[in-house]
Structure formats: structure tokens, C-alpha cells
Short mmCIF file of C-alpha atoms in Angstrom, two decimals:
data_model
loop_
_atom_site.label_atom_id
_atom_site.label_comp_id
_atom_site.label_asym_id
_atom_site.label_seq_id
_atom_site.Cartn_x
_atom_site.Cartn_y
_atom_site.Cartn_z
CA MET A 267 36.46 57.06 145.10
CA ILE A 268 34.10 54.08 145.45
CA PRO A 269 33.61 52.86 149.08
CA PHE A 270 35.56 49.68 148.97
CA LEU A 271 38.56 51.47 147.58
CA GLN A 272 38.32 53.91 150.51
CA LYS A 273 38.58 51.01 152.87
CA LEU A 274 41.44 49.43 150.79
CA PHE A 275 43.76 52.45 150.67
CA ARG A 276 45.15 53.88 153.92
CA GLY A 277 46.72 57.32 153.53
CA GLU A 278 50.00 57.52 155.31
CA PRO A 279 52.52 60.31 154.55
CA SER A 280 55.84 59.02 153.30
CA PRO A 281 58.66 59.52 155.79
CA SER A 282 60.12 62.47 153.79
CA ARG A 283 56.79 64.32 153.58
CA ALA A 284 55.91 63.44 157.20
CA ALA A 285 59.11 65.14 158.30
CA ALA A 286 58.52 68.18 156.11
CA GLY A 287 55.03 68.79 157.48
CA SER A 288 51.78 68.88 155.54
CA ALA A 289 52.12 72.50 154.46
CA THR A 290 55.58 72.03 153.08
CA ALA A 291 54.59 68.67 151.52
CA ALA A 292 51.85 70.31 149.50
CA ALA A 293 54.43 72.58 147.83
CA VAL A 294 56.86 69.76 146.79
CA LYS A 295 56.73 69.07 143.14
CA PRO A 296 55.56 65.57 142.21
CA LYS A 297 58.21 63.06 141.41
CA PRO A 298 58.51 62.68 137.58
CA TYR A 299 58.91 59.13 136.33
CA VAL A 300 58.78 57.00 133.21
CA LEU A 301 57.67 53.35 133.00
CA LEU A 302 59.75 51.70 130.17
CA MET A 303 58.38 48.59 128.55
CA SER A 304 58.20 46.71 125.23
CA GLY A 305 54.37 46.33 125.01
CA ARG A 306 51.97 43.44 125.72
CA CYS A 307 53.42 43.15 129.21
CA GLY A 308 50.46 44.33 131.34
CA SER A 309 51.38 47.97 131.28
CA SER A 310 47.85 49.14 130.64
CA MET A 311 46.82 47.13 133.64
CA LEU A 312 49.50 48.68 135.78
CA MET A 313 48.50 52.19 134.50
CA ALA A 314 44.89 51.50 135.52
CA TYR A 315 46.14 50.42 138.97
CA LEU A 316 48.27 53.46 139.50
CA ASN A 317 45.62 55.87 138.49
CA GLN A 318 43.36 54.59 141.25
CA PHE A 319 45.46 56.47 143.74
CA GLU A 320 44.70 60.09 144.26
CA ASP A 321 48.41 61.12 144.49
CA VAL A 322 49.72 59.28 141.40
CA ILE A 323 49.16 59.96 137.65
CA CYS A 324 50.36 57.60 134.96
CA TYR A 325 49.66 58.87 131.42
CA PRO A 326 49.46 56.51 128.48
CA GLU A 327 52.03 56.25 125.69
CA LEU A 328 52.35 59.88 124.76
CA PHE A 329 55.61 59.21 122.84
CA PHE A 330 53.86 57.00 120.34
CA GLU A 331 54.48 58.50 116.70
CA ARG A 332 55.84 61.71 118.28
CA SER A 333 58.78 63.60 117.02
CA ASP A 334 62.13 63.71 118.95
CA GLU A 335 61.46 67.48 119.54
CA TYR A 336 58.09 66.69 121.09
CA GLN A 337 59.40 64.01 123.33
CA LYS A 338 62.26 66.28 124.65
CA ILE A 339 59.82 69.15 125.21
CA PHE A 340 57.45 66.82 127.16
CA LEU A 341 60.25 65.44 129.35
CA GLN A 342 61.33 68.96 130.21
CA ALA A 343 57.68 69.81 131.08
CA LEU A 344 57.39 66.58 133.14
CA VAL A 345 60.30 67.36 135.38
CA LYS A 346 59.03 70.92 135.85
CA GLY A 347 55.50 69.79 136.69
CA GLU A 348 54.13 71.52 133.53
CA GLU A 349 53.14 68.46 131.51
CA LYS A 350 49.45 69.31 131.59
CA THR A 351 50.10 72.15 129.09
CA LEU A 352 51.08 69.57 126.49
CA ILE A 353 48.23 67.12 127.01
CA ASP A 354 44.79 67.21 125.48
CA GLU A 355 42.53 65.80 128.30
CA LYS A 356 39.92 64.76 125.73
CA SER A 357 42.46 62.42 124.03
CA SER A 358 43.37 60.77 127.39
CA ILE A 359 40.06 59.45 128.51
CA GLY A 360 39.94 56.47 130.71
CA TYR A 361 38.33 53.08 129.92
CA ASN A 362 35.29 54.13 131.84
CA GLY A 363 34.71 57.27 129.82
CA THR A 364 36.14 59.72 132.36
CA SER A 365 39.66 61.16 132.76
CA PRO A 366 41.76 59.57 135.50
CA PHE A 367 44.13 62.57 135.30
CA ALA A 368 41.89 65.27 136.78
CA LYS A 369 43.46 65.22 140.37
CA ASP A 370 44.30 67.87 142.83
CA PRO A 371 47.86 68.98 141.91
CA ASP A 372 48.60 69.89 145.54
CA LYS A 373 48.16 66.24 146.55
CA LEU A 374 50.22 64.66 143.85
CA SER A 375 53.27 62.56 144.82
CA ALA A 376 54.23 61.28 141.37
CA VAL A 377 53.45 62.12 137.76
CA GLY A 378 54.75 60.05 134.81
CA LEU A 379 53.84 58.01 131.70
CA LYS A 380 54.48 54.64 130.18
CA VAL A 381 56.77 54.55 127.26
CA LYS A 382 57.70 51.74 124.78
CA TYR A 383 61.47 51.84 124.52
CA GLY A 384 61.08 51.47 120.71
CA ASP A 385 59.18 54.73 120.51
CA ILE A 386 62.05 56.83 122.00
CA VAL A 387 63.58 58.56 119.06
CA ASP A 388 66.92 59.34 120.75
CA LEU A 389 67.61 56.72 123.37
CA PRO A 390 71.08 57.95 124.43
CA ALA A 391 69.70 61.50 124.96
CA PHE A 392 66.78 60.07 126.96
CA LYS A 393 69.23 58.29 129.24
CA GLN A 394 71.38 61.44 129.71
CA PHE A 395 68.32 63.56 130.44
CA ALA A 396 67.15 61.07 133.08
CA LEU A 397 70.57 61.05 134.78
CA GLU A 398 70.90 64.88 134.73
CA ASN A 399 67.37 65.54 135.89
CA ARG A 400 66.99 62.72 138.47
CA LEU A 401 64.13 61.27 136.46
CA THR A 402 62.82 58.05 138.14
CA VAL A 403 62.85 55.32 135.56
CA LEU A 404 61.03 51.94 136.15
CA TYR A 405 60.53 49.14 133.74
CA MET A 406 57.92 46.46 133.20
CA SER A 407 58.45 43.13 131.54
CA ARG A 408 56.85 39.82 130.92
CA THR A 409 58.90 36.74 131.26
CA ASN A 410 56.50 34.38 129.53
CA ILE A 411 57.63 35.10 126.03
CA LEU A 412 55.28 32.69 124.38
CA ARG A 413 52.14 34.20 125.83
CA ALA A 414 53.38 37.81 125.31
CA ALA A 415 53.84 36.90 121.58
CA LEU A 416 50.32 35.36 121.42
CA SER A 417 49.03 38.52 123.08
CA ARG A 418 50.83 40.80 120.54
CA TYR A 419 49.59 38.66 117.59
CA ARG A 420 45.99 38.91 118.80
CA ALA A 421 46.37 42.65 119.40
CA MET A 422 47.35 42.95 115.72
CA LYS A 423 44.27 41.06 114.65
CA LEU A 424 42.17 43.32 116.96
CA HIS A 425 43.60 46.32 115.43
CA GLU A 426 42.91 45.07 111.88
CA ARG A 427 39.25 44.66 112.81
CA HIS A 428 38.50 47.50 115.12
CA GLY A 429 41.43 49.95 115.05
CA ASP A 430 42.47 49.32 118.64
CA TYR A 431 45.28 47.36 120.19
CA ASN A 432 43.39 46.89 123.43
CA MET A 433 39.81 45.87 124.01
CA THR A 434 37.54 48.57 125.17
CA SER A 435 34.35 46.48 125.08
CA GLN A 436 33.40 42.84 125.05
CA GLN A 437 31.83 43.42 121.60
CA GLN A 438 35.36 43.67 120.29
CA ALA A 439 36.33 40.14 121.36
CA ILE A 440 37.87 38.29 118.36
CA GLY A 441 37.38 34.69 119.68
CA ALA A 442 39.61 31.78 118.91
CA LEU A 443 42.03 31.94 115.91
CA HIS A 444 43.56 29.27 113.79
CA MET A 445 47.36 29.72 114.24
CA ASP A 446 49.80 29.11 111.27
CA LEU A 447 52.71 27.91 113.48
CA VAL A 448 55.32 28.70 110.84
CA GLU A 449 54.10 32.10 110.58
CA PHE A 450 53.79 32.56 114.38
CA LEU A 451 57.21 31.32 115.34
CA PRO A 452 58.98 34.58 114.21
CA TRP A 453 56.58 36.42 116.49
CA VAL A 454 57.87 34.46 119.42
CA GLU A 455 61.58 34.96 118.43
CA GLN A 456 60.84 38.71 118.09
CA GLU A 457 59.27 38.81 121.59
CA GLU A 458 62.40 37.11 122.82
CA LYS A 459 64.51 39.82 121.25
CA TYR A 460 62.20 42.58 122.81
CA PHE A 461 62.69 40.99 126.26
CA HIS A 462 66.45 40.87 125.99
CA ASP A 463 66.81 44.33 124.47
CA LEU A 464 64.81 45.93 127.26
CA ASN A 465 66.88 44.19 129.91
CA ASP A 466 70.08 45.30 128.10
CA ILE A 467 68.77 48.86 128.09
CA VAL A 468 67.94 49.07 131.79
CA GLY A 469 71.04 47.03 132.71
CA ASN A 470 73.30 49.61 131.03
CA PHE A 471 71.35 52.79 132.01
CA GLY A 472 73.94 54.23 134.18
CA MET A 473 71.66 54.27 137.30
CA ARG A 474 69.44 51.82 139.17
CA VAL A 475 66.25 51.01 137.17
CA PRO A 476 63.83 49.02 139.30
CA GLY A 477 61.57 46.56 137.49
CA VAL A 478 58.35 44.81 137.88
CA LEU A 479 57.19 41.60 136.21
CA TYR A 480 53.74 40.97 134.89
CA GLU A 481 53.70 37.53 136.42
CA ASN A 482 54.53 38.93 139.82
CA VAL A 483 51.93 41.67 139.73
CA ILE A 484 49.00 39.33 138.86
CA ASN A 485 50.11 36.90 141.61
CA ASP A 486 50.64 39.54 144.36
CA VAL A 487 48.88 42.79 143.48
CA PRO A 488 49.27 44.45 147.00
CA GLY A 489 52.84 43.48 147.42
CA GLN A 490 53.97 44.61 143.85
CA MET A 491 51.90 47.83 144.04
CA ASN A 492 53.36 48.72 147.39
CA TYR A 493 56.86 48.12 145.94
CA ILE A 494 56.08 50.68 143.14
CA LEU A 495 54.23 53.13 145.40
CA GLU A 496 57.22 53.32 147.73
CA ILE A 497 59.57 54.00 144.76
CA LEU A 498 57.29 56.81 143.55
CA GLY A 499 56.90 58.38 146.98
CA SER A 500 53.17 57.84 147.19
CA ARG A 501 51.42 58.40 150.58
CA PHE A 502 49.33 55.39 149.92
CA ARG A 503 49.70 51.69 150.39
CA MET A 504 47.50 48.63 149.74
CA ARG A 505 47.23 46.24 152.64
CA TYR A 506 46.14 42.71 153.21
CA GLU A 507 46.18 41.02 156.62
CA TYR A 508 45.10 37.75 158.20
CA ASP A 509 43.35 37.19 161.47
CA ARG A 510 45.79 34.75 162.98
CA ARG A 511 43.28 33.55 165.55
CA ARG A 512 40.93 32.30 162.93
CA ALA A 513 43.35 31.79 160.08
CA LEU A 514 40.97 33.52 157.73
CA PRO A 515 41.62 36.36 155.29
CA SER A 516 40.71 39.78 156.77
CA ILE A 517 38.49 42.43 155.12
CA TYR A 518 41.59 43.96 153.55
CA GLU A 519 42.53 40.96 151.53
CA LEU A 520 38.98 40.42 150.46
CA GLU A 521 38.79 44.06 149.38
CA THR A 522 41.98 43.63 147.39
CA ARG A 523 40.15 40.96 145.32
CA ASN A 524 37.36 43.47 144.73
CA PHE A 525 39.84 46.06 143.70
CA VAL A 526 41.26 43.71 141.06
CA LYS A 527 37.82 42.62 139.89
CA HIS A 528 36.67 46.18 139.53
CA LEU A 529 39.63 47.01 137.33
CA GLU A 530 39.32 43.90 135.23
CA GLN A 531 35.93 45.33 134.09
CA ARG A 532 37.79 48.38 132.78
CA VAL A 533 40.95 46.90 131.43
CA LEU A 534 39.64 43.82 129.46
CA LYS A 535 41.93 40.85 129.05
CA MET A 536 42.09 39.85 125.40
CA THR A 537 44.15 36.51 125.70
CA ASP A 538 42.71 33.90 128.01
CA ASP A 539 45.27 31.57 129.74
CA ASP A 540 43.41 28.61 128.43
CA PHE A 541 44.79 28.13 124.94
CA SER A 542 41.58 26.22 123.88
CA LYS A 543 39.70 29.44 124.20
CA VAL A 544 41.91 31.57 121.98
CA ILE A 545 43.53 29.04 119.51
CA CYS A 546 41.40 26.75 117.34
CA ASN A 547 44.27 24.26 116.76
CA HIS A 548 45.45 24.44 120.35
CA ALA A 549 46.57 20.78 120.49
CA GLU A 550 48.80 21.28 117.49
CA PHE A 551 50.12 24.50 118.87
CA GLU A 552 51.10 22.88 122.24
CA ASP A 553 52.75 19.94 120.50
CA PHE A 554 54.77 22.24 118.27
CA PHE A 555 56.06 24.39 121.15
CA ARG A 556 56.49 21.50 123.49
CA GLN A 557 59.41 20.39 121.11
CA SER A 558 60.93 23.88 121.13
CA LYS A 559 63.12 25.91 123.48
CA TYR A 560 59.82 27.68 124.45
CA ALA A 561 58.22 24.63 126.09
CA GLU A 562 58.51 25.99 129.67
CA PHE A 563 56.27 28.92 128.71
CA LEU A 564 53.24 26.62 127.85
CA SER A 565 52.06 26.63 131.40
CA PRO A 566 49.99 29.56 132.64
CA GLU A 567 51.54 28.91 136.03
CA PHE A 568 55.02 29.68 134.72
CA GLU A 569 56.99 31.09 137.60
CA ALA A 570 58.59 34.47 137.15
CA PHE A 571 62.11 34.98 138.69
#
């Protein structure tokens, strides 16, 4: 782990593991979890954040284009702590060219993966399995529907050109696009449906499904990450403090910024918040949506609830 990350993370045993003792804690199987989402919500960013902690693993979308049989076999392996047998490490390489999944199994607190709800072949069976096996389920969503739709549209263009839905190098940047507003409006409407469908699924899951919002994560990385780490039973926390005597941010908050900057170099942002940098006819775009029910989403400072 790079030096500033060592400063940033403080390893403190969770209450349950502290009570059990270090020897017993090492024998406890990692908590299995699934991060549900609809895509273009910052889940790749969150996966990269989680994989920086030595006791958490978040695998990518292993359910994508997989059969119902494989999905069920993988879930069984996940709750038994045997998921490694189903994963080809070479196909799960991180953005920096190394695997983020080669971690000491005796130190793991949580192991899971992110899943698009639309990739789950048998959703009722998935819900039932989660309930019966105490599978921790979280979800991630993005409340700014307009910007999520724009991100999805640009991801489609990126895939057409380079075969990837996420940028892996700056050379793949596609620049500003001319937007056909009549063509793009159904993308926004579909994004709205994705948002409500996901909320309906987690709201009727039969158990508590905690959620995180993209907007909240980017506005408060330590706070949101600590919320997730606590749910997953991680030993680690991010911290940021202020020196009240001088009213200046301490080294921990400054290091938090370095943490985010470091990961931004690995998970490249494809859609800038400034419309003029990603849309050629941005003035026409803004005028069009200013007169629609999506007007509130034009601001990059849109407040999540």
C-alpha cells in the first residue's frame, strides 16, 4: 500500500472481532455481499475505493451475460467463501494492470461483487437466496437522472469506438458530441425508469437494503465510505479531522484528497460536469431540458436527498 494510504487508513478491529480475539477473528469467514445498481451510477468508482482496503474485496460485474445456473453457483460459492474457484484472476485485472483481488484470505472482512439488477436472470430466486443465507445486499444509485443518461449515452459511443464502456486510458476520450435532443430524450426517460425500478426492488426486498448515492459519495468520500465499511464489518475507517485551534484541515483530510486524486487516475471520468466540454450544442441542450420536468438536473450541484 502506498505511504499516504497507510496514513489515511487506521486499522481498528470491529466490535464483534475485537470481542472474539484476533485468533478467532482470523477464522471467521468474510461477510458475503452484493452491490446492486443500474449502471452509470459510479459503481466502478466505489469498487475501486473498496478494493483499496486490505480486508475488503469487491469483484466486477461477474453476472453480466452469465446463465442462471452460473449465477446461482457463484452465489453459493460466495456465501461459502469459495468464490475464488469460479474466477479467472487474469480476467479481473485492475485499472493499473494488477489484480486488486490477491489479498490475504485470513484478513478479509467482506467479499462481494457489484451486479446490475437487470443482469440477474431470476430476481425472485435471488431475493429468496439472500434472505435464507443472510447475504448482505446494498445498492448504489444516482439521483441526477439527466447526467446519468448522458453518461450512459457517451458510454455507448465509447463502446462503439473502442469496445469498452469505461475509459481505461485518456487516449480513448471521445470529446464533445452533437446531441440529437429528440433521440436523447428517450434515454433520459429510460434512466428515470431504471432509477424507480431499482428503488422498487430494494423497497420490496423483504429485508433492509442500505443504499448509497453517487452524489453523496463524491461530496463526502470519508463519511460515505465509513458508512459502507461499517455495514461490511471492515476493520478499517477513513478519517478526517480539523485542528480546532487553527481552524485548518489536518493531515487526514488532506490525505483524503490525495486518496481521491490517486483513484481518479485509475478510474477515468468520461463525462465532465461542464456541458460545454461534452456537448457541442450545449446551449440548445440546456434550453431544451430547462423547459422539461428534468430542469432541476441541469445543475452539477444538484443536491441528493
